[in-house]
Amino acid sequence: MGSFSIWHWLIVLLVVVLVFGTKKLRSLGSDLGGAVKGFKEGMSEGDSKQPSQESGRVIEGEVKPKE
């Protein structure tokens, strides 16, 4: 079982287009691209949200007992 030639891949592509249609494949590609973009934004957002010791503030106060 060697590697497939370009003709094999073209036939597979033709069958996929005939089965699913171009509109459904286009929407599937758009959804997949949006998911990848959202994943990348989430990963970069997670890196920037790590707390920093220098930017923290201390709030001082006094606790009053209940009466």
PDB file of C-alpha atoms in Angstrom:
ATOM      1  CA  MET A   1       0.000   0.000   0.000  1.00  0.00           C
ATOM      2  CA  GLY A   2       2.075   2.850  -1.291  1.00  0.00           C
ATOM      3  CA  SER A   3       1.209   6.502  -1.212  1.00  0.00           C
ATOM      4  CA  PHE A   4      -1.681   7.779  -3.277  1.00  0.00           C
ATOM      5  CA  SER A   5      -1.027   9.645  -6.516  1.00  0.00           C
ATOM      6  CA  ILE A   6      -2.571  13.003  -7.393  1.00  0.00           C
ATOM      7  CA  TRP A   7      -5.300  11.221  -9.387  1.00  0.00           C
ATOM      8  CA  HIS A   8      -6.433   9.274  -6.343  1.00  0.00           C
ATOM      9  CA  TRP A   9      -6.745  12.485  -4.311  1.00  0.00           C
ATOM     10  CA  LEU A  10      -8.645  14.246  -7.102  1.00  0.00           C
ATOM     11  CA  ILE A  11     -11.156  11.400  -7.297  1.00  0.00           C
ATOM     12  CA  VAL A  12     -11.610  11.436  -3.508  1.00  0.00           C
ATOM     13  CA  LEU A  13     -12.116  15.221  -3.619  1.00  0.00           C
ATOM     14  CA  LEU A  14     -14.685  14.873  -6.409  1.00  0.00           C
ATOM     15  CA  VAL A  15     -16.639  12.239  -4.462  1.00  0.00           C
ATOM     16  CA  VAL A  16     -16.624  14.389  -1.303  1.00  0.00           C
ATOM     17  CA  VAL A  17     -17.888  17.418  -3.241  1.00  0.00           C
ATOM     18  CA  LEU A  18     -20.625  15.325  -4.870  1.00  0.00           C
ATOM     19  CA  VAL A  19     -21.745  13.853  -1.540  1.00  0.00           C
ATOM     20  CA  PHE A  20     -21.703  16.983   0.623  1.00  0.00           C
ATOM     21  CA  GLY A  21     -21.999  19.843  -1.872  1.00  0.00           C
ATOM     22  CA  THR A  22     -19.905  22.993  -2.027  1.00  0.00           C
ATOM     23  CA  LYS A  23     -22.181  25.073   0.221  1.00  0.00           C
ATOM     24  CA  LYS A  24     -21.986  22.619   3.109  1.00  0.00           C
ATOM     25  CA  LEU A  25     -18.207  22.236   2.706  1.00  0.00           C
ATOM     26  CA  ARG A  26     -17.773  26.031   2.673  1.00  0.00           C
ATOM     27  CA  SER A  27     -19.780  26.437   5.882  1.00  0.00           C
ATOM     28  CA  LEU A  28     -17.869  23.566   7.481  1.00  0.00           C
ATOM     29  CA  GLY A  29     -14.558  25.254   6.615  1.00  0.00           C
ATOM     30  CA  SER A  30     -15.801  28.570   7.975  1.00  0.00           C
ATOM     31  CA  ASP A  31     -16.911  26.943  11.239  1.00  0.00           C
ATOM     32  CA  LEU A  32     -13.612  25.131  11.599  1.00  0.00           C
ATOM     33  CA  GLY A  33     -11.654  28.342  10.973  1.00  0.00           C
ATOM     34  CA  GLY A  34     -13.716  30.200  13.575  1.00  0.00           C
ATOM     35  CA  ALA A  35     -13.114  27.451  16.109  1.00  0.00           C
ATOM     36  CA  VAL A  36      -9.348  27.558  15.545  1.00  0.00           C
ATOM     37  CA  LYS A  37      -9.358  31.362  15.823  1.00  0.00           C
ATOM     38  CA  GLY A  38     -11.340  31.210  19.069  1.00  0.00           C
ATOM     39  CA  PHE A  39      -8.960  28.595  20.468  1.00  0.00           C
ATOM     40  CA  LYS A  40      -5.919  30.757  19.660  1.00  0.00           C
ATOM     41  CA  GLU A  41      -7.541  33.821  21.264  1.00  0.00           C
ATOM     42  CA  GLY A  42      -8.380  31.789  24.354  1.00  0.00           C
ATOM     43  CA  MET A  43      -4.826  30.530  24.668  1.00  0.00           C
ATOM     44  CA  SER A  44      -3.330  34.020  24.329  1.00  0.00           C
ATOM     45  CA  GLU A  45      -5.935  35.416  26.753  1.00  0.00           C
ATOM     46  CA  GLY A  46      -5.000  32.803  29.343  1.00  0.00           C
ATOM     47  CA  ASP A  47      -1.337  33.826  29.173  1.00  0.00           C
ATOM     48  CA  SER A  48      -2.104  37.520  29.706  1.00  0.00           C
ATOM     49  CA  LYS A  49      -4.413  36.915  32.699  1.00  0.00           C
ATOM     50  CA  GLN A  50      -1.728  35.476  34.974  1.00  0.00           C
ATOM     51  CA  PRO A  51      -1.581  37.584  38.144  1.00  0.00           C
ATOM     52  CA  SER A  52       1.435  39.765  38.693  1.00  0.00           C
ATOM     53  CA  GLN A  53       2.814  40.558  42.139  1.00  0.00           C
ATOM     54  CA  GLU A  54       3.801  44.103  41.163  1.00  0.00           C
ATOM     55  CA  SER A  55       0.349  45.246  40.050  1.00  0.00           C
ATOM     56  CA  GLY A  56      -1.552  43.976  43.117  1.00  0.00           C
ATOM     57  CA  ARG A  57      -3.092  46.393  45.629  1.00  0.00           C
ATOM     58  CA  VAL A  58      -3.522  45.886  49.353  1.00  0.00           C
ATOM     59  CA  ILE A  59      -6.743  47.061  50.948  1.00  0.00           C
ATOM     60  CA  GLU A  60      -6.434  47.683  54.652  1.00  0.00           C
ATOM     61  CA  GLY A  61      -9.464  47.767  56.892  1.00  0.00           C
ATOM     62  CA  GLU A  62     -10.863  47.005  60.290  1.00  0.00           C
ATOM     63  CA  VAL A  63     -13.324  44.254  61.187  1.00  0.00           C
ATOM     64  CA  LYS A  64     -16.087  45.323  63.533  1.00  0.00           C
ATOM     65  CA  PRO A  65     -17.723  42.691  65.754  1.00  0.00           C
ATOM     66  CA  LYS A  66     -21.468  42.001  65.360  1.00  0.00           C
ATOM     67  CA  GLU A  67     -23.679  43.556  67.976  1.00  0.00           C
TER      68      GLU A  67
END
